[in-house]
CSV table of C-alpha atoms and ligand atoms in Angstrom, one decimal:
chain,number,residue,atom,x,y,z
A,364,MET,CA,0.0,0.0,0.0
A,365,THR,CA,1.2,3.5,-0.7
A,366,ASN,CA,1.7,5.5,2.5
A,367,ARG,CA,-0.8,8.0,3.7
A,368,ARG,CA,0.9,11.1,2.5
A,369,ASP,CA,1.4,9.8,-1.1
A,370,PHE,CA,-2.2,8.6,-1.2
A,371,VAL,CA,-3.4,12.1,-0.2
A,372,LYS,CA,-1.2,13.7,-2.8
A,373,GLN,CA,-2.5,11.4,-5.5
A,374,LEU,CA,-6.1,12.2,-4.7
A,375,VAL,CA,-5.5,15.9,-4.5
A,376,LYS,CA,-3.7,15.8,-7.9
A,377,ALA,CA,-6.5,13.7,-9.5
A,378,GLY,CA,-9.2,16.2,-8.3
A,379,THR,CA,-12.4,14.9,-7.0
A,380,ALA,CA,-15.1,16.3,-9.2
A,381,THR,CA,-14.8,13.9,-12.0
A,382,LEU,CA,-15.6,10.8,-10.0
A,383,PHE,CA,-18.6,8.8,-11.0
A,384,PHE,CA,-21.3,8.1,-8.4
A,385,PRO,CA,-23.9,5.5,-9.4
A,386,SER,CA,-27.4,5.9,-8.1
A,387,TRP,CA,-29.1,3.2,-6.1
A,388,PRO,CA,-32.7,2.4,-6.5
A,389,ASP,CA,-33.7,2.7,-2.9
A,390,PRO,CA,-30.9,4.3,-0.9
A,391,GLY,CA,-30.9,3.9,2.8
A,392,ARG,CA,-33.6,1.4,3.1
A,393,HIS,CA,-31.5,-1.8,3.0
A,394,LEU,CA,-28.9,-0.5,5.3
A,395,ALA,CA,-28.1,-1.3,9.0
A,396,LEU,CA,-29.7,-4.7,8.9
A,397,THR,CA,-27.7,-5.2,12.1
A,398,PRO,CA,-26.6,-2.4,14.4
A,399,PRO,CA,-23.9,-0.3,12.8
A,400,MET,CA,-20.4,-0.8,14.3
A,401,GLY,CA,-17.6,1.7,14.1
A,402,TRP,CA,-15.8,4.6,15.8
A,403,ASN,CA,-16.8,8.2,16.4
A,404,SER,CA,-14.5,11.0,17.2
A,405,TYR,CA,-16.6,12.9,19.7
A,406,ASN,CA,-16.1,11.0,23.0
A,407,CYS,CA,-12.4,11.1,22.8
A,408,PHE,CA,-11.5,14.2,20.9
A,409,GLY,CA,-14.6,16.6,21.1
A,410,GLY,CA,-14.0,19.2,18.4
A,411,ARG,CA,-10.2,18.6,18.3
A,412,ILE,CA,-10.2,16.6,15.1
A,413,ASN,CA,-8.2,16.9,11.9
A,414,GLU,CA,-7.2,15.0,8.8
A,415,ALA,CA,-4.2,13.2,10.4
A,416,LYS,CA,-6.2,12.0,13.4
A,417,ILE,CA,-9.1,10.7,11.4
A,418,MET,CA,-6.8,8.9,9.0
A,419,ALA,CA,-4.7,7.5,11.9
A,420,MET,CA,-7.9,6.2,13.4
A,421,ALA,CA,-8.7,4.4,10.2
A,422,ASP,CA,-5.2,2.8,10.3
A,423,ALA,CA,-5.7,1.9,14.0
A,424,MET,CA,-9.1,0.3,13.2
A,425,VAL,CA,-7.4,-2.0,10.8
A,426,ASN,CA,-4.1,-2.6,12.8
A,427,SER,CA,-5.9,-3.2,16.1
A,428,ARG,CA,-8.1,-5.9,14.4
A,429,MET,CA,-11.2,-3.9,15.3
A,430,LYS,CA,-12.1,-4.1,11.6
A,431,GLU,CA,-11.8,-7.9,11.7
A,432,ALA,CA,-14.1,-7.9,14.7
A,433,GLY,CA,-16.8,-6.1,12.7
A,434,TYR,CA,-16.2,-2.4,13.3
A,435,GLN,CA,-16.7,-0.6,10.0
A,436,TYR,CA,-17.5,3.1,10.2
A,437,ILE,CA,-15.1,5.9,11.0
A,438,VAL,CA,-17.4,8.8,11.9
A,439,MET,CA,-16.1,12.3,12.1
A,440,ASP,CA,-18.4,14.2,14.5
A,441,ASP,CA,-18.9,18.0,15.0
A,442,GLY,CA,-15.9,20.3,14.3
A,443,TRP,CA,-14.9,19.7,10.7
A,444,MET,CA,-16.6,22.8,9.3
A,445,THR,CA,-16.4,26.6,9.8
A,446,ASN,CA,-19.5,28.6,10.5
A,447,GLU,CA,-19.6,29.9,7.0
A,448,ARG,CA,-20.8,29.0,3.5
A,449,ASP,CA,-19.2,30.0,0.3
A,450,LYS,CA,-20.8,32.1,-2.5
A,451,LYS,CA,-22.4,29.0,-4.0
A,452,GLY,CA,-23.8,28.0,-0.6
A,453,HIS,CA,-21.5,25.1,0.2
A,454,ILE,CA,-20.3,24.6,3.8
A,455,VAL,CA,-16.7,26.0,4.1
A,456,VAL,CA,-14.6,23.2,5.6
A,457,ASN,CA,-12.1,24.2,8.3
A,458,THR,CA,-8.9,24.1,6.2
A,459,GLY,CA,-6.7,24.5,9.2
A,460,LYS,CA,-7.9,21.0,10.2
A,461,PHE,CA,-8.7,19.5,6.8
A,462,PRO,CA,-6.3,21.2,4.4
A,463,ASN,CA,-7.2,18.8,1.6
A,464,GLY,CA,-11.0,18.8,2.1
A,465,ILE,CA,-13.2,16.0,3.2
A,466,LYS,CA,-13.2,13.8,0.2
A,467,VAL,CA,-9.6,12.9,0.6
A,468,VAL,CA,-10.3,11.8,4.1
A,469,ALA,CA,-13.3,9.7,3.0
A,470,ASP,CA,-11.2,8.1,0.2
A,471,TYR,CA,-8.4,7.3,2.6
A,472,VAL,CA,-10.9,5.6,5.0
A,473,HIS,CA,-12.4,3.7,2.0
A,474,SER,CA,-8.9,2.6,1.0
A,475,ARG,CA,-8.5,0.9,4.3
A,476,GLY,CA,-11.7,-1.1,3.6
A,477,LEU,CA,-13.8,0.9,6.0
A,478,LYS,CA,-16.7,3.3,5.6
A,479,PHE,CA,-16.8,7.0,6.3
A,480,GLY,CA,-19.3,9.0,8.4
A,481,ILE,CA,-19.9,12.7,9.0
A,482,TYR,CA,-21.8,15.0,11.3
A,483,ALA,CA,-24.3,17.7,10.5
A,484,SER,CA,-27.2,19.5,12.2
A,485,PRO,CA,-30.7,20.4,11.0
A,486,GLY,CA,-30.5,23.9,12.6
A,487,ARG,CA,-28.7,27.0,11.7
A,488,TYR,CA,-25.7,25.9,13.7
A,489,THR,CA,-24.2,22.6,15.0
A,490,CYS,CA,-23.8,22.1,18.7
A,491,MET,CA,-20.4,23.6,18.4
A,492,LYS,CA,-21.9,26.7,16.8
A,493,LEU,CA,-20.5,25.7,13.4
A,494,MET,CA,-22.5,25.7,10.1
A,495,GLY,CA,-25.7,23.7,10.2
A,496,SER,CA,-27.8,22.5,7.2
A,497,LEU,CA,-30.9,24.7,7.7
A,498,GLY,CA,-32.0,26.0,4.3
A,499,HIS,CA,-29.2,24.1,2.4
A,500,GLU,CA,-30.2,20.5,3.1
A,501,GLN,CA,-30.1,19.3,-0.5
A,502,LEU,CA,-26.8,21.0,-1.3
A,503,ASP,CA,-25.2,19.4,1.8
A,504,ALA,CA,-26.7,16.0,1.1
A,505,ASP,CA,-25.3,16.2,-2.4
A,506,ASP,CA,-21.9,17.2,-1.1
A,507,PHE,CA,-21.9,14.3,1.4
A,508,ALA,CA,-22.7,11.9,-1.4
A,509,LYS,CA,-20.0,13.4,-3.7
A,510,TRP,CA,-17.4,13.1,-0.9
A,511,GLY,CA,-18.3,9.4,-0.4
A,512,VAL,CA,-20.1,9.7,2.9
A,513,ASP,CA,-21.6,6.4,4.1
A,514,PHE,CA,-23.1,7.5,7.4
A,515,LEU,CA,-24.7,10.8,8.5
A,516,LYS,CA,-25.1,11.7,12.1
A,517,TYR,CA,-27.8,14.4,11.9
A,518,ASP,CA,-27.9,15.9,15.4
A,519,TRP,CA,-30.6,18.2,16.6
A,520,CYS,CA,-29.0,21.3,18.2
A,521,ARG,CA,-29.6,25.0,17.9
A,522,TYR,CA,-32.7,24.7,15.7
A,523,PRO,CA,-33.8,26.8,14.1
A,524,ASP,CA,-32.1,30.0,15.1
A,525,GLY,CA,-28.9,29.0,16.7
A,526,THR,CA,-30.0,28.7,20.3
A,527,ILE,CA,-30.2,25.5,22.4
A,528,GLN,CA,-33.4,26.8,23.9
A,529,GLY,CA,-35.0,27.1,20.5
A,530,ALA,CA,-34.1,23.5,19.8
A,531,LEU,CA,-35.7,22.3,23.0
A,532,THR,CA,-39.0,24.2,22.4
A,533,THR,CA,-39.4,23.5,18.6
A,534,PRO,CA,-42.9,22.2,17.9
A,535,ARG,CA,-42.7,18.5,17.3
A,536,ASP,CA,-44.1,18.7,13.8
A,537,SER,CA,-41.3,21.0,12.8
A,538,CYS,CA,-38.8,18.7,14.3
A,539,ARG,CA,-40.3,15.8,12.4
A,540,ALA,CA,-40.3,17.8,9.2
A,541,ALA,CA,-36.6,18.7,9.5
A,542,PHE,CA,-35.6,15.0,9.9
A,543,GLU,CA,-37.9,14.0,7.0
A,544,LEU,CA,-36.5,16.7,4.8
A,545,MET,CA,-32.9,15.4,5.2
A,546,ARG,CA,-34.2,11.8,4.6
A,547,HIS,CA,-35.6,13.1,1.3
A,548,CYS,CA,-32.5,14.9,0.4
A,549,LEU,CA,-30.3,11.8,1.1
A,550,ASP,CA,-32.6,9.7,-1.1
A,551,LYS,CA,-32.3,12.3,-3.9
A,552,ALA,CA,-28.5,12.5,-3.5
A,553,GLY,CA,-28.6,8.8,-4.5
A,554,ARG,CA,-25.9,7.3,-2.3
A,555,PRO,CA,-26.7,4.7,0.4
A,556,ILE,CA,-26.0,6.6,3.7
A,557,VAL,CA,-26.9,5.3,7.1
A,558,TYR,CA,-29.0,7.9,8.7
A,559,SER,CA,-28.4,8.4,12.4
A,560,THR,CA,-30.6,10.9,14.1
A,561,GLY,CA,-30.9,12.5,17.5
A,562,ASP,CA,-33.5,15.1,18.6
A,563,LYS,CA,-33.9,17.3,21.6
A,564,CYS,CA,-37.6,18.1,20.8
A,565,SER,CA,-38.7,15.0,22.5
A,566,THR,CA,-37.5,16.5,25.8
A,567,VAL,CA,-40.3,16.8,28.4
A,568,ALA,CA,-39.5,18.8,31.5
A,569,GLY,CA,-35.8,18.4,30.9
A,570,VAL,CA,-36.0,14.6,30.4
A,571,HIS,CA,-35.7,12.9,27.1
A,572,SER,CA,-38.8,10.9,26.2
A,573,GLN,CA,-37.9,9.2,23.0
A,574,LYS,CA,-41.2,7.4,22.8
A,575,ARG,CA,-42.5,10.7,21.4
A,576,ALA,CA,-40.3,10.3,18.3
A,577,LEU,CA,-41.3,6.7,17.8
A,578,PRO,CA,-42.6,5.1,15.7
A,579,TRP,CA,-42.3,7.8,13.0
A,580,ILE,CA,-38.5,8.2,13.3
A,581,LYS,CA,-38.0,4.5,12.5
A,582,THR,CA,-39.6,4.9,9.2
A,583,ILE,CA,-36.9,7.4,8.1
A,584,ALA,CA,-33.8,6.8,10.2
A,585,ASN,CA,-31.5,3.8,10.8
A,586,MET,CA,-30.8,4.7,14.3
A,587,HIS,CA,-32.0,7.3,16.8
A,588,ARG,CA,-30.5,8.6,20.0
A,589,THR,CA,-32.5,7.7,23.1
A,590,GLY,CA,-31.2,10.2,25.6
A,591,ARG,CA,-28.6,12.7,26.8
A,592,ASP,CA,-24.9,12.5,26.1
A,593,ILE,CA,-23.0,9.7,27.7
A,594,ARG,CA,-19.8,10.3,29.7
A,595,ASN,CA,-17.3,7.9,31.2
A,596,ASN,CA,-19.4,7.5,34.3
A,597,TRP,CA,-21.2,4.5,35.7
A,598,GLU,CA,-24.5,6.4,36.6
A,599,LEU,CA,-24.7,8.2,33.2
A,600,MET,CA,-24.0,5.0,31.4
A,601,LEU,CA,-26.9,3.3,33.3
A,602,HIS,CA,-29.1,6.4,32.5
A,603,CYS,CA,-28.5,5.9,28.8
A,604,LEU,CA,-29.3,2.2,29.1
A,605,ASP,CA,-32.5,3.0,31.0
A,606,THR,CA,-33.7,5.5,28.4
A,607,THR,CA,-33.4,2.7,25.8
A,608,ALA,CA,-34.8,-0.2,27.8
A,609,ASP,CA,-38.5,0.3,27.2
A,610,LEU,CA,-38.1,1.1,23.5
A,611,TRP,CA,-37.3,-2.5,22.7
A,612,PRO,CA,-40.4,-3.2,20.6
A,613,TYR,CA,-39.4,-0.6,18.0
A,614,ALA,CA,-35.9,-2.0,17.2
A,615,GLY,CA,-35.2,-4.4,14.4
A,616,PRO,CA,-33.2,-4.8,11.1
A,617,GLY,CA,-32.9,-1.3,9.6
A,618,TYR,CA,-33.7,0.7,12.8
A,619,TRP,CA,-31.9,0.6,16.1
A,620,ASN,CA,-32.4,2.5,19.4
A,621,ASP,CA,-29.1,4.4,20.1
A,622,PRO,CA,-28.1,4.9,23.8
A,623,ASP,CA,-25.1,6.8,22.5
A,624,MET,CA,-21.5,6.0,21.7
A,625,LEU,CA,-19.3,3.7,23.8
A,626,GLU,CA,-17.0,4.9,26.6
A,627,VAL,CA,-15.1,1.7,27.0
A,628,GLY,CA,-11.4,2.6,27.4
A,629,ASN,CA,-12.0,6.3,27.0
A,630,ASP,CA,-10.4,7.5,30.2
A,631,LYS,CA,-10.5,11.2,29.2
A,632,HIS,CA,-14.2,11.7,29.0
A,633,ARG,CA,-14.9,11.9,32.8
A,634,TYR,CA,-18.0,13.5,34.3
A,635,ARG,CA,-17.5,16.4,36.8
A,636,GLY,CA,-14.1,15.1,37.9
A,637,GLN,CA,-15.5,11.8,39.1
A,638,PRO,CA,-13.6,8.7,38.4
A,639,GLY,CA,-14.3,7.0,35.1
A,640,MET,CA,-15.6,3.4,34.8
A,641,ASP,CA,-13.3,0.6,35.8
A,642,LEU,CA,-12.7,-2.6,33.8
A,643,THR,CA,-15.7,-4.4,35.4
A,644,GLU,CA,-17.9,-1.5,34.6
A,645,TYR,CA,-16.6,-1.3,31.0
A,646,ARG,CA,-17.4,-4.9,30.6
A,647,THR,CA,-20.9,-4.3,31.9
A,648,HIS,CA,-21.4,-1.2,29.6
A,649,PHE,CA,-20.3,-3.2,26.5
A,650,SER,CA,-22.4,-6.3,27.4
A,651,MET,CA,-25.6,-4.2,28.0
A,652,TRP,CA,-25.1,-2.3,24.7
A,653,CYS,CA,-24.9,-5.6,23.0
A,654,MET,CA,-28.0,-6.9,24.9
A,655,VAL,CA,-30.1,-4.0,23.7
A,656,ALA,CA,-28.8,-4.3,20.1
A,657,ALA,CA,-27.3,-0.8,20.2
A,658,PRO,CA,-25.0,0.6,17.5
A,659,LEU,CA,-21.5,-0.1,18.7
A,660,MET,CA,-19.5,3.1,18.1
A,661,ALA,CA,-16.2,2.9,20.0
A,662,GLY,CA,-15.3,6.3,21.6
A,663,ASN,CA,-11.7,5.6,22.7
A,664,ASP,CA,-8.4,6.4,21.1
A,665,LEU,CA,-7.8,3.3,19.0
A,666,ARG,CA,-4.2,4.2,18.6
A,667,LYS,CA,-3.5,3.6,22.2
A,668,MET,CA,-5.7,0.7,23.1
A,669,LYS,CA,-4.6,-1.4,26.1
A,670,PRO,CA,-5.0,-5.2,25.7
A,671,GLU,CA,-7.6,-5.4,28.4
A,672,ILE,CA,-9.7,-2.8,26.5
A,673,SER,CA,-9.2,-4.6,23.1
A,674,GLU,CA,-10.4,-7.8,24.9
A,675,ILE,CA,-13.7,-6.1,25.8
A,676,LEU,CA,-14.3,-4.3,22.5
A,677,MET,CA,-13.4,-7.4,20.5
A,678,ASN,CA,-15.2,-10.1,22.5
A,679,LYS,CA,-16.6,-11.8,19.5
A,680,GLU,CA,-19.1,-13.9,21.5
A,681,ILE,CA,-20.6,-10.7,23.0
A,682,ILE,CA,-20.6,-8.8,19.7
A,683,ALA,CA,-22.4,-11.8,18.1
A,684,LEU,CA,-25.4,-11.0,20.4
A,685,ASP,CA,-25.5,-7.4,19.2
A,686,GLN,CA,-25.2,-8.5,15.6
A,687,ASP,CA,-27.6,-11.4,15.7
A,688,ALA,CA,-29.6,-11.6,12.4
A,689,LEU,CA,-32.9,-11.7,14.1
A,690,GLY,CA,-32.4,-8.2,15.3
A,691,VAL,CA,-34.4,-8.4,18.5
A,692,GLN,CA,-33.5,-5.9,21.2
A,693,GLY,CA,-33.1,-7.5,24.6
A,694,HIS,CA,-35.2,-6.4,27.5
A,695,ARG,CA,-35.3,-6.5,31.3
A,696,ILE,CA,-37.5,-9.1,32.8
A,697,THR,CA,-36.8,-8.6,36.5
A,698,ALA,CA,-35.3,-5.8,38.6
A,699,ASP,CA,-34.9,-6.4,42.3
A,700,GLY,CA,-33.0,-3.7,44.2
A,701,GLY,CA,-30.2,-3.4,41.6
A,702,LYS,CA,-30.3,-7.1,40.6
A,703,GLU,CA,-31.5,-7.4,37.1
A,704,VAL,CA,-32.1,-10.1,34.6
A,705,TRP,CA,-32.2,-9.2,30.9
A,706,VAL,CA,-33.1,-11.5,28.0
A,707,LYS,CA,-32.4,-11.3,24.3
A,708,THR,CA,-34.0,-13.7,21.9
A,709,LEU,CA,-31.5,-14.8,19.2
A,710,SER,CA,-31.7,-16.7,15.9
A,711,ASP,CA,-31.5,-20.6,15.9
A,712,SER,CA,-33.6,-21.0,19.1
A,713,ARG,CA,-30.9,-19.4,21.2
A,714,ILE,CA,-31.3,-16.9,24.0
A,715,ALA,CA,-28.9,-14.6,25.7
A,716,VAL,CA,-29.4,-13.8,29.4
A,717,ALA,CA,-27.5,-11.0,31.1
A,718,LEU,CA,-27.4,-11.0,34.9
A,719,LEU,CA,-26.6,-7.4,35.8
A,720,ASN,CA,-25.4,-6.4,39.3
A,721,LYS,CA,-25.9,-2.7,39.8
A,722,CYS,CA,-25.3,-3.1,43.5
A,723,LYS,CA,-22.1,-2.0,45.3
A,724,LYS,CA,-21.4,-5.5,46.6
A,725,PRO,CA,-21.1,-8.9,44.9
A,726,VAL,CA,-24.4,-10.8,44.6
A,727,ARG,CA,-25.6,-14.1,43.2
A,728,LEU,CA,-28.4,-13.9,40.7
A,729,LYS,CA,-30.8,-16.5,39.4
A,730,PHE,CA,-33.6,-17.0,36.9
A,731,SER,CA,-36.1,-19.7,36.1
A,732,TRP,CA,-37.1,-21.1,32.7
A,733,GLU,CA,-40.6,-20.0,33.5
A,734,GLN,CA,-39.5,-16.4,33.8
A,735,ILE,CA,-38.0,-16.4,30.3
A,736,GLY,CA,-40.6,-18.7,28.7
A,737,LEU,CA,-38.5,-21.8,28.3
A,738,SER,CA,-39.0,-25.5,28.7
A,739,GLY,CA,-36.7,-28.4,28.4
A,740,PRO,CA,-32.9,-28.6,29.0
A,741,ARG,CA,-30.5,-26.0,27.8
A,742,LYS,CA,-26.7,-25.9,27.3
A,743,ILE,CA,-25.3,-22.8,28.9
A,744,ARG,CA,-22.1,-21.0,28.0
A,745,ASP,CA,-20.5,-18.1,29.8
A,746,LEU,CA,-19.6,-15.5,27.2
A,747,TRP,CA,-16.9,-13.6,29.2
A,748,GLU,CA,-15.3,-16.7,30.6
A,749,HIS,CA,-15.6,-18.4,27.1
A,750,LYS,CA,-16.6,-21.6,28.9
A,751,GLU,CA,-19.4,-24.2,28.7
A,752,LEU,CA,-21.1,-24.4,32.1
A,753,GLY,CA,-23.1,-27.5,31.4
A,754,ILE,CA,-26.7,-28.6,30.8
A,755,TYR,CA,-29.4,-27.0,33.0
A,756,LYS,CA,-33.1,-27.8,33.5
A,757,GLY,CA,-35.7,-25.4,34.9
A,758,GLY,CA,-33.4,-22.6,36.2
A,759,PHE,CA,-29.9,-21.2,36.8
A,760,LYS,CA,-28.2,-19.7,39.8
A,761,SER,CA,-24.9,-17.7,39.2
A,762,LYS,CA,-21.7,-17.7,41.2
A,763,GLU,CA,-21.0,-14.3,42.8
A,764,ILE,CA,-21.1,-11.5,40.3
A,765,PRO,CA,-18.8,-8.6,41.4
A,766,ALA,CA,-20.2,-5.1,42.2
A,767,HIS,CA,-21.3,-3.4,39.0
A,768,GLY,CA,-20.5,-6.6,37.1
A,769,VAL,CA,-22.4,-8.7,34.7
A,770,MET,CA,-22.6,-12.4,33.7
A,771,VAL,CA,-23.6,-13.0,30.1
A,772,LEU,CA,-24.9,-16.4,29.2
A,773,LEU,CA,-25.9,-18.1,26.0
A,774,LEU,CA,-28.6,-20.7,26.2
A,775,ARG,CA,-29.0,-23.3,23.4
A,776,PRO,CA,-31.3,-26.3,23.0
A,777,VAL,CA,-29.3,-29.4,23.8
A,778,GLU,CA,-29.6,-30.8,20.2
A,779,ASN,CA,-28.5,-27.4,18.8
A,780,ASN,CA,-24.8,-27.6,17.8
A,781,ILE,CA,-24.3,-23.9,17.4
B,885,GAL,C1,-24.4,16.7,20.8
B,885,GAL,C2,-24.4,15.2,20.6
B,885,GAL,C3,-23.0,14.6,20.8
B,885,GAL,C4,-22.1,15.3,19.9
B,885,GAL,C5,-22.1,16.8,20.1
B,885,GAL,C6,-21.2,17.5,19.1
B,885,GAL,O1,-25.6,17.3,20.6
B,885,GAL,O2,-25.3,14.6,21.5
B,885,GAL,O3,-23.1,13.2,20.6
B,885,GAL,O4,-22.4,15.0,18.5
B,885,GAL,O5,-23.4,17.3,19.9
B,885,GAL,O6,-21.2,18.9,19.3
């Protein structure tokens, strides 16, 4: 492979305008049949992104074997643009950060066998007060398609006039219209682009109530944020999980509830000076995102990933729950003082059960076949220990699960060899 600098030079020299973009008959509709997996720049870099970092992250995605584990999208969040448009109305890219424009970055990401994502906002400004798409939706969608964007995070902020307050109080019909408009523009632009949305107009008395955006949002988007921004914090992580829990009937191939990006291994993104999550909590965070069939967008610096973090983010047995072809979001069946049992129905008559210990001390957890609608014996495998536990009939009682820990089990019919 040519090195990164040569590659960029070649692309800049070739120019980008002459490239041919075929049109797809039904763009967007056949995408995200399983929850999208990738990396997003916001949790670890905020707005401090640039060409070199995004390209390095694509390299790291491949070199760290995250790509092999199923991670595909490199998503560049807020911060790539200025707050201006040029004479023809196109967003002016921040050339201090992206001296060669965005297409070069997208092409580089593609050259590593990955897909490229970008961030935009329906309002006048993005959350970082940079240029939003209001009034220029088709032009922006066309530019995204031309650049080779495969994923758009369309984030509700500062709508319509640039203030956060305006965004919170926008009538819900206008909110819906803004998201539908971009859907329409993406379709017209003719490139399959995963459409990832997030709104703040479903906020009631300061609390997100995403049920208000469903079910209409799932008819236009591939994933939708269910709550406030996550941070590297146990309580906030659980809050994001809780905002997603009751929305399980809406998820399925093509549309996923999005509790926000992952914080596994992202030690920088602490909340109010509190300690970040420890390894046990990271494991729980990752397990529960997979149980609720959440998009898996890593938020750590992939260039500096410690082995114990790779082990979590690349636990293929846990990822397989998230990516199961049936596309059923798991749900909580019991919650008893911080001791919770969650169940996810999988393909091939298999079931995943997560025993979640939210308590501050170790506990043992149990469940019965009756509680999860089973009969007959089941083989049980522990997906963190990677170990067969044996054949069980009627019920299961765990060993001690550490404080804030989880045990994730795979139950298969005895005759099932999978
Ligand atoms: C927020 C969004 C974050 C991030 C940020 C960028 O509205 O929830 O995930 O995208 O904007 O400014």
